[in-house]
PDB file of C-alpha atoms in Angstrom:
ATOM      1  CA  LEU A   1      40.553 -37.266 -70.402  1.00 54.00           C
ATOM      2  CA  LYS A   2      38.212 -40.235 -70.802  1.00 60.00           C
ATOM      3  CA  GLY A   3      39.476 -40.873 -74.334  1.00 60.00           C
ATOM      4  CA  SER A   4      43.119 -41.049 -73.231  1.00 59.00           C
ATOM      5  CA  ASP A   5      44.123 -44.652 -72.751  1.00 64.00           C
ATOM      6  CA  ALA A   6      47.882 -44.196 -72.618  1.00 65.00           C
ATOM      7  CA  GLY A   7      50.495 -41.586 -72.011  1.00 65.00           C
ATOM      8  CA  PRO A   8      50.612 -38.689 -69.586  1.00 73.00           C
ATOM      9  CA  LEU A   9      46.924 -37.855 -69.962  1.00 70.00           C
ATOM     10  CA  ALA A  10      45.940 -41.371 -68.998  1.00 69.00           C
ATOM     11  CA  GLU A  11      48.183 -41.125 -65.963  1.00 75.00           C
ATOM     12  CA  CYS A  12      46.635 -37.807 -65.071  1.00 78.00           C
ATOM     13  CA  ARG A  13      43.147 -39.335 -65.352  1.00 72.00           C
ATOM     14  CA  GLU A  14      44.163 -42.134 -63.005  1.00 73.00           C
ATOM     15  CA  LYS A  15      45.565 -39.663 -60.482  1.00 77.00           C
ATOM     16  CA  LEU A  16      42.352 -37.610 -60.586  1.00 74.00           C
ATOM     17  CA  THR A  17      40.276 -40.745 -60.190  1.00 77.00           C
ATOM     18  CA  GLU A  18      42.313 -41.674 -57.128  1.00 78.00           C
ATOM     19  CA  LEU A  19      41.693 -38.175 -55.666  1.00 79.00           C
ATOM     20  CA  ARG A  20      37.884 -38.417 -56.049  1.00 80.00           C
ATOM     21  CA  PRO A  21      37.277 -40.262 -52.696  1.00 83.00           C
ATOM     22  CA  ARG A  22      39.517 -37.772 -50.940  1.00 83.00           C
ATOM     23  CA  ILE A  23      37.636 -34.866 -52.498  1.00 84.00           C
ATOM     24  CA  ARG A  24      34.323 -36.370 -51.380  1.00 85.00           C
ATOM     25  CA  GLU A  25      35.766 -36.817 -47.895  1.00 86.00           C
ATOM     26  CA  VAL A  26      36.939 -33.210 -47.783  1.00 87.00           C
ATOM     27  CA  GLN A  27      33.594 -32.008 -49.114  1.00 87.00           C
ATOM     28  CA  GLY A  28      31.799 -34.065 -46.467  1.00 89.00           C
ATOM     29  CA  ALA A  29      34.041 -32.665 -43.763  1.00 90.00           C
ATOM     30  CA  GLN A  30      33.364 -29.175 -45.083  1.00 91.00           C
ATOM     31  CA  VAL A  31      29.601 -29.776 -44.890  1.00 91.00           C
ATOM     32  CA  GLN A  32      29.930 -31.081 -41.354  1.00 92.00           C
ATOM     33  CA  LEU A  33      32.044 -28.082 -40.361  1.00 92.00           C
ATOM     34  CA  ARG A  34      29.501 -25.725 -41.899  1.00 92.00           C
ATOM     35  CA  ASN A  35      26.716 -27.464 -39.951  1.00 94.00           C
ATOM     36  CA  LYS A  36      28.710 -27.290 -36.731  1.00 93.00           C
ATOM     37  CA  VAL A  37      29.388 -23.602 -37.276  1.00 94.00           C
ATOM     38  CA  ALA A  38      25.662 -22.988 -37.894  1.00 94.00           C
ATOM     39  CA  VAL A  39      24.721 -24.910 -34.743  1.00 94.00           C
ATOM     40  CA  ALA A  40      27.353 -23.057 -32.720  1.00 94.00           C
ATOM     41  CA  HIS A  41      26.093 -19.745 -34.074  1.00 93.00           C
ATOM     42  CA  ARG A  42      22.502 -20.574 -33.132  1.00 94.00           C
ATOM     43  CA  GLU A  43      23.586 -21.653 -29.665  1.00 94.00           C
ATOM     44  CA  HIS A  44      25.623 -18.471 -29.253  1.00 93.00           C
ATOM     45  CA  VAL A  45      22.711 -16.293 -30.336  1.00 94.00           C
ATOM     46  CA  ALA A  46      20.395 -18.173 -27.962  1.00 93.00           C
ATOM     47  CA  SER A  47      22.911 -17.856 -25.140  1.00 92.00           C
ATOM     48  CA  VAL A  48      23.309 -14.113 -25.709  1.00 92.00           C
ATOM     49  CA  ALA A  49      19.511 -13.685 -25.793  1.00 91.00           C
ATOM     50  CA  ALA A  50      19.116 -15.760 -22.620  1.00 91.00           C
ATOM     51  CA  GLU A  51      21.767 -13.710 -20.842  1.00 91.00           C
ATOM     52  CA  ALA A  52      20.057 -10.504 -21.968  1.00 91.00           C
ATOM     53  CA  ARG A  53      16.718 -11.804 -20.654  1.00 85.00           C
ATOM     54  CA  ARG A  54      18.363 -12.864 -17.385  1.00 87.00           C
ATOM     55  CA  ARG A  55      19.868  -9.412 -16.916  1.00 89.00           C
ATOM     56  CA  GLU A  56      16.591  -7.728 -17.854  1.00 87.00           C
ATOM     57  CA  GLU A  57      14.694  -9.920 -15.398  1.00 86.00           C
ATOM     58  CA  ALA A  58      17.271  -9.141 -12.713  1.00 89.00           C
ATOM     59  CA  VAL A  59      16.742  -5.419 -13.307  1.00 89.00           C
ATOM     60  CA  GLU A  60      12.962  -5.904 -13.272  1.00 87.00           C
ATOM     61  CA  ARG A  61      13.203  -7.994 -10.123  1.00 90.00           C
ATOM     62  CA  ARG A  62      15.194  -5.280  -8.351  1.00 92.00           C
ATOM     63  CA  GLY A  63      12.731  -2.651  -9.531  1.00 90.00           C
ATOM     64  CA  ALA A  64       9.745  -4.756  -8.458  1.00 92.00           C
ATOM     65  CA  SER A  65      11.393  -5.442  -5.099  1.00 92.00           C
ATOM     66  CA  ALA A  66      11.931  -1.711  -4.520  1.00 93.00           C
ATOM     67  CA  ILE A  67       8.295  -1.002  -5.410  1.00 93.00           C
ATOM     68  CA  MET A  68       7.022  -3.729  -3.090  1.00 94.00           C
ATOM     69  CA  GLU A  69       9.253  -2.539  -0.262  1.00 94.00           C
ATOM     70  CA  GLU A  70       7.846   0.978  -0.558  1.00 94.00           C
ATOM     71  CA  CYS A  71       4.256  -0.217  -0.922  1.00 95.00           C
ATOM     72  CA  ASN A  72       4.534  -2.636   2.000  1.00 95.00           C
ATOM     73  CA  GLY A  73       5.864   0.242   4.090  1.00 95.00           C
ATOM     74  CA  LEU A  74       2.932   2.450   3.099  1.00 95.00           C
ATOM     75  CA  ALA A  75       0.482  -0.372   3.795  1.00 95.00           C
ATOM     76  CA  LYS A  76       1.972  -1.106   7.216  1.00 95.00           C
ATOM     77  CA  ALA A  77       1.958   2.564   8.211  1.00 95.00           C
ATOM     78  CA  ALA A  78      -1.686   2.901   7.140  1.00 95.00           C
ATOM     79  CA  GLU A  79      -2.741  -0.322   8.847  1.00 94.00           C
ATOM     80  CA  ASP A  80      -0.946   0.466  12.107  1.00 95.00           C
ATOM     81  CA  ALA A  81      -2.416   3.977  12.202  1.00 94.00           C
ATOM     82  CA  ALA A  82      -5.901   2.710  11.352  1.00 93.00           C
ATOM     83  CA  GLN A  83      -5.846  -0.058  13.952  1.00 92.00           C
ATOM     84  CA  LYS A  84      -4.654   2.343  16.639  1.00 91.00           C
ATOM     85  CA  ALA A  85      -7.288   4.932  15.712  1.00 90.00           C
ATOM     86  CA  LEU A  86     -10.136   2.434  15.452  1.00 89.00           C
ATOM     87  CA  ALA A  87      -9.241   0.879  18.812  1.00 87.00           C
ATOM     88  CA  LEU A  88      -9.114   4.313  20.454  1.00 83.00           C
ATOM     89  CA  ALA A  89     -12.376   5.475  18.881  1.00 81.00           C
ATOM     90  CA  ASP A  90     -14.163   2.180  19.537  1.00 78.00           C
ATOM     91  CA  ALA A  91     -15.021   3.123  23.127  1.00 71.00           C
ATOM     92  CA  PHE A  92     -17.024   6.100  21.884  1.00 67.00           C
ATOM     93  CA  LEU A  93     -18.970   4.378  19.113  1.00 56.00           C
ATOM     94  CA  PRO A  94     -22.734   3.864  19.555  1.00 51.00           C
ATOM     95  CA  SER A  95     -22.213   0.114  19.868  1.00 51.00           C
ATOM     96  CA  LYS A  96     -20.099   0.808  22.962  1.00 54.00           C
ATOM     97  CA  ALA A  97     -22.489   3.305  24.515  1.00 48.00           C
ATOM     98  CA  ASP A  98     -22.795   1.237  27.701  1.00 49.00           C
ATOM     99  CA  SER A  99     -19.056   1.131  28.242  1.00 49.00           C
ATOM    100  CA  PRO A 100     -17.659   3.380  30.986  1.00 45.00           C
ATOM    101  CA  ALA A 101     -16.448   6.675  29.560  1.00 52.00           C
ATOM    102  CA  PRO A 102     -12.903   7.864  30.300  1.00 48.00           C
ATOM    103  CA  ASP A 103     -12.483  10.233  33.250  1.00 53.00           C
ATOM    104  CA  ASP A 104     -11.568  13.064  30.898  1.00 64.00           C
ATOM    105  CA  ALA A 105     -13.983  12.297  28.080  1.00 68.00           C
ATOM    106  CA  LEU A 106     -13.377  15.552  26.188  1.00 71.00           C
ATOM    107  CA  ALA A 107      -9.609  15.039  26.141  1.00 76.00           C
ATOM    108  CA  ALA A 108     -10.149  11.431  25.065  1.00 77.00           C
ATOM    109  CA  PHE A 109     -12.446  12.579  22.267  1.00 80.00           C
ATOM    110  CA  SER A 110      -9.859  15.105  21.100  1.00 82.00           C
ATOM    111  CA  GLU A 111      -7.146  12.460  21.108  1.00 84.00           C
ATOM    112  CA  ALA A 112      -9.381  10.042  19.198  1.00 85.00           C
ATOM    113  CA  GLU A 113     -10.172  12.735  16.605  1.00 86.00           C
ATOM    114  CA  LYS A 114      -6.469  13.507  16.217  1.00 90.00           C
ATOM    115  CA  VAL A 115      -5.488   9.864  15.795  1.00 91.00           C
ATOM    116  CA  LEU A 116      -8.340   9.251  13.331  1.00 92.00           C
ATOM    117  CA  ALA A 117      -7.204  12.245  11.268  1.00 93.00           C
ATOM    118  CA  GLU A 118      -3.648  10.858  11.225  1.00 93.00           C
ATOM    119  CA  ALA A 119      -4.964   7.450  10.183  1.00 94.00           C
ATOM    120  CA  ALA A 120      -7.038   8.979   7.389  1.00 94.00           C
ATOM    121  CA  ALA A 121      -3.959  10.851   6.143  1.00 95.00           C
ATOM    122  CA  ALA A 122      -1.890   7.631   6.255  1.00 95.00           C
ATOM    123  CA  CYS A 123      -4.549   5.738   4.285  1.00 94.00           C
ATOM    124  CA  GLU A 124      -4.775   8.547   1.712  1.00 93.00           C
ATOM    125  CA  LYS A 125      -0.985   8.661   1.362  1.00 94.00           C
ATOM    126  CA  ALA A 126      -0.853   4.893   0.873  1.00 95.00           C
ATOM    127  CA  ASP A 127      -3.654   5.027  -1.703  1.00 94.00           C
ATOM    128  CA  GLU A 128      -1.868   7.754  -3.682  1.00 93.00           C
ATOM    129  CA  GLY A 129       1.377   5.765  -3.589  1.00 94.00           C
ATOM    130  CA  PHE A 130      -0.375   2.625  -4.798  1.00 95.00           C
ATOM    131  CA  LYS A 131      -2.044   4.531  -7.645  1.00 94.00           C
ATOM    132  CA  ALA A 132       1.298   5.959  -8.782  1.00 93.00           C
ATOM    133  CA  HIS A 133       2.962   2.537  -8.826  1.00 93.00           C
ATOM    134  CA  LEU A 134       0.019   0.873 -10.558  1.00 93.00           C
ATOM    135  CA  GLU A 135       0.229   3.526 -13.262  1.00 92.00           C
ATOM    136  CA  GLN A 136       3.929   2.732 -13.582  1.00 89.00           C
ATOM    137  CA  LEU A 137       3.213  -1.006 -13.837  1.00 89.00           C
ATOM    138  CA  LYS A 138       0.121  -0.853 -16.047  1.00 89.00           C
ATOM    139  CA  ASP A 139       1.952  -2.244 -19.115  1.00 87.00           C
ATOM    140  CA  SER A 140       3.565  -5.156 -17.214  1.00 85.00           C
ATOM    141  CA  PHE A 141       1.820  -8.423 -18.054  1.00 85.00           C
ATOM    142  CA  LYS A 142       4.464 -10.972 -17.099  1.00 86.00           C
ATOM    143  CA  GLY A 143       7.537 -11.334 -14.962  1.00 86.00           C
ATOM    144  CA  PRO A 144       8.375  -9.745 -11.597  1.00 88.00           C
ATOM    145  CA  LYS A 145       6.666  -6.434 -12.375  1.00 89.00           C
ATOM    146  CA  ALA A 146       3.420  -8.170 -13.294  1.00 91.00           C
ATOM    147  CA  GLU A 147       3.567 -10.016  -9.978  1.00 92.00           C
ATOM    148  CA  ALA A 148       4.238  -6.721  -8.219  1.00 93.00           C
ATOM    149  CA  ARG A 149       1.237  -5.140  -9.946  1.00 92.00           C
ATOM    150  CA  GLY A 150      -1.042  -7.871  -8.602  1.00 93.00           C
ATOM    151  CA  ALA A 151       0.378  -7.505  -5.089  1.00 94.00           C
ATOM    152  CA  VAL A 152       0.053  -3.698  -5.128  1.00 94.00           C
ATOM    153  CA  SER A 153      -3.559  -3.994  -6.320  1.00 94.00           C
ATOM    154  CA  LYS A 154      -4.359  -6.153  -3.291  1.00 94.00           C
ATOM    155  CA  LEU A 155      -2.665  -3.669  -0.963  1.00 94.00           C
ATOM    156  CA  LYS A 156      -4.679  -0.843  -2.522  1.00 94.00           C
ATOM    157  CA  VAL A 157      -7.939  -2.694  -1.899  1.00 94.00           C
ATOM    158  CA  ARG A 158      -6.905  -3.223   1.722  1.00 93.00           C
ATOM    159  CA  ALA A 159      -5.944   0.437   2.190  1.00 92.00           C
ATOM    160  CA  THR A 160      -9.226   1.590   0.636  1.00 93.00           C
ATOM    161  CA  SER A 161     -11.165  -0.631   3.037  1.00 94.00           C
ATOM    162  CA  LEU A 162      -9.241   0.766   6.008  1.00 93.00           C
ATOM    163  CA  GLY A 163      -9.871   4.319   4.786  1.00 93.00           C
ATOM    164  CA  VAL A 164     -13.617   3.637   4.649  1.00 94.00           C
ATOM    165  CA  LYS A 165     -13.562   2.242   8.198  1.00 92.00           C
ATOM    166  CA  VAL A 166     -11.629   5.261   9.476  1.00 93.00           C
ATOM    167  CA  LYS A 167     -14.069   7.702   7.827  1.00 91.00           C
ATOM    168  CA  LYS A 168     -17.022   5.796   9.273  1.00 90.00           C
ATOM    169  CA  ALA A 169     -15.451   5.838  12.741  1.00 89.00           C
ATOM    170  CA  THR A 170     -14.774   9.584  12.406  1.00 88.00           C
ATOM    171  CA  THR A 171     -18.423  10.245  11.558  1.00 86.00           C
ATOM    172  CA  GLU A 172     -19.673   8.075  14.399  1.00 82.00           C
ATOM    173  CA  LEU A 173     -17.220   9.736  16.774  1.00 81.00           C
ATOM    174  CA  SER A 174     -18.688  13.124  15.862  1.00 79.00           C
ATOM    175  CA  PHE A 175     -22.163  11.806  16.621  1.00 75.00           C
ATOM    176  CA  GLY A 176     -20.843  10.385  19.880  1.00 69.00           C
ATOM    177  CA  LEU A 177     -19.383  13.753  20.864  1.00 71.00           C
ATOM    178  CA  VAL A 178     -22.740  15.439  20.191  1.00 73.00           C
ATOM    179  CA  ALA A 179     -24.468  12.789  22.294  1.00 69.00           C
ATOM    180  CA  LEU A 180     -21.928  13.219  25.092  1.00 71.00           C
ATOM    181  CA  GLU A 181     -22.387  16.991  25.068  1.00 73.00           C
ATOM    182  CA  ALA A 182     -26.157  16.573  25.207  1.00 75.00           C
ATOM    183  CA  GLU A 183     -25.840  14.066  28.047  1.00 74.00           C
ATOM    184  CA  ALA A 184     -23.505  16.352  29.971  1.00 74.00           C
ATOM    185  CA  HIS A 185     -25.816  19.327  29.451  1.00 76.00           C
ATOM    186  CA  ALA A 186     -28.804  17.342  30.668  1.00 80.00           C
ATOM    187  CA  ALA A 187     -26.845  16.162  33.716  1.00 77.00           C
ATOM    188  CA  VAL A 188     -25.838  19.735  34.618  1.00 77.00           C
ATOM    189  CA  VAL A 189     -29.376  21.029  34.196  1.00 79.00           C
ATOM    190  CA  LYS A 190     -30.692  18.169  36.322  1.00 80.00           C
ATOM    191  CA  ALA A 191     -28.096  18.778  39.034  1.00 78.00           C
ATOM    192  CA  LEU A 192     -28.792  22.514  39.129  1.00 78.00           C
ATOM    193  CA  ALA A 193     -32.543  21.932  39.245  1.00 81.00           C
ATOM    194  CA  ALA A 194     -32.169  19.433  42.080  1.00 80.00           C
ATOM    195  CA  HIS A 195     -29.910  21.821  43.994  1.00 76.00           C
ATOM    196  CA  ALA A 196     -32.324  24.715  43.504  1.00 78.00           C
ATOM    197  CA  ARG A 197     -35.277  22.625  44.752  1.00 79.00           C
ATOM    198  CA  LYS A 198     -33.299  21.362  47.728  1.00 79.00           C
ATOM    199  CA  GLU A 199     -32.156  24.834  48.768  1.00 77.00           C
ATOM    200  CA  GLY A 200     -35.389  26.585  47.736  1.00 79.00           C
ATOM    201  CA  LEU A 201     -33.517  28.916  45.426  1.00 77.00           C
ATOM    202  CA  GLN A 202     -34.973  31.077  42.695  1.00 78.00           C
ATOM    203  CA  ALA A 203     -33.066  31.661  39.468  1.00 73.00           C
ATOM    204  CA  GLU A 204     -31.440  34.914  40.659  1.00 76.00           C
ATOM    205  CA  ALA A 205     -30.319  33.414  43.953  1.00 78.00           C
ATOM    206  CA  LEU A 206     -28.989  30.312  42.212  1.00 72.00           C
ATOM    207  CA  PHE A 207     -27.071  32.449  39.748  1.00 74.00           C
ATOM    208  CA  LYS A 208     -25.625  34.495  42.581  1.00 75.00           C
ATOM    209  CA  GLU A 209     -24.543  31.325  44.381  1.00 72.00           C
ATOM    210  CA  LEU A 210     -22.819  30.144  41.244  1.00 73.00           C
ATOM    211  CA  GLY A 211     -20.664  33.256  41.394  1.00 69.00           C
ATOM    212  CA  GLY A 212     -22.316  35.305  38.713  1.00 53.00           C
ATOM    213  CA  GLY A 213     -23.618  38.092  40.946  1.00 50.00           C
ATOM    214  CA  THR A 214     -27.259  39.113  40.343  1.00 45.00           C
ATOM    215  CA  ALA A 215     -29.221  38.043  37.313  1.00 44.00           C
ATOM    216  CA  ALA A 216     -28.868  41.563  35.922  1.00 46.00           C
ATOM    217  CA  ASP A 217     -25.108  41.471  36.521  1.00 46.00           C
ATOM    218  CA  GLY A 218     -24.924  38.086  34.891  1.00 44.00           C
ATOM    219  CA  ALA A 219     -26.809  39.311  31.835  1.00 41.00           C
ATOM    220  CA  ALA A 220     -24.513  42.315  31.590  1.00 40.00           C
ATOM    221  CA  ALA A 221     -21.487  40.018  31.827  1.00 43.00           C
ATOM    222  CA  GLY A 222     -22.848  37.799  29.125  1.00 47.00           C
ATOM    223  CA  GLY A 223     -24.375  35.278  31.554  1.00 55.00           C
ATOM    224  CA  ALA A 224     -20.971  33.770  32.335  1.00 64.00           C
ATOM    225  CA  VAL A 225     -20.557  31.389  35.257  1.00 67.00           C
ATOM    226  CA  PRO A 226     -17.110  30.281  36.441  1.00 70.00           C
ATOM    227  CA  VAL A 227     -16.541  26.745  35.196  1.00 68.00           C
ATOM    228  CA  GLU A 228     -14.785  25.620  38.361  1.00 71.00           C
ATOM    229  CA  ARG A 229     -17.708  26.827  40.492  1.00 68.00           C
ATOM    230  CA  LEU A 230     -20.161  24.941  38.270  1.00 68.00           C
ATOM    231  CA  ARG A 231     -18.072  21.777  38.488  1.00 69.00           C
ATOM    232  CA  GLU A 232     -17.914  22.067  42.259  1.00 69.00           C
ATOM    233  CA  LEU A 233     -21.672  22.359  42.530  1.00 67.00           C
ATOM    234  CA  VAL A 234     -22.370  19.467  40.156  1.00 64.00           C
ATOM    235  CA  ALA A 235     -19.867  17.248  41.960  1.00 64.00           C
ATOM    236  CA  ARG A 236     -21.769  17.536  45.282  1.00 64.00           C
TER     237      ARG A 236
END
């Protein structure tokens, strides 16, 4: 239309020329709208991803919390059992040899052995639980589960240390029981020897006094002496 200077074509050219600014304005508005839509889309995608991460972290946090609750329970049970056992066995350890023994030492030894066995079982159970959870968390390097893995590792180290202490105390308790038996045997022999010297008794007469009859009868009966009679004599 640039060659049309008059007539309808010229009028058409003028109308189109007048529309050019409006077209540019509409095109500019279209570009702005497209940019706004792109920004809104990016923000929506980011928001959806953030919400997904938040939900995933919430699930992980609940899972990690459940793991820690179980592991803390195992650790507490092991620690309580170990502390009780170690305190009970402490009186019989070599380092406490000068401490007064309980009135019923054998019963106390049996109780200490029982409690130490329970503590060892509690420590072993805790260690197995920690191993299972660490295996479950081995691929967690960040977030709540990674934090839980670090905490469980520390609890495992603590439980292992307690288990070692309990085993050591059990071994030393066994040695203490042997020593106590030897001490008791020596005390009985000493008491019997002193009684025999005091009363001028020979072996057969002493055995008869103890309630075993003659030496020959005692040998036939397996050399048994009533425990109560022996206790009565030693207590004099």
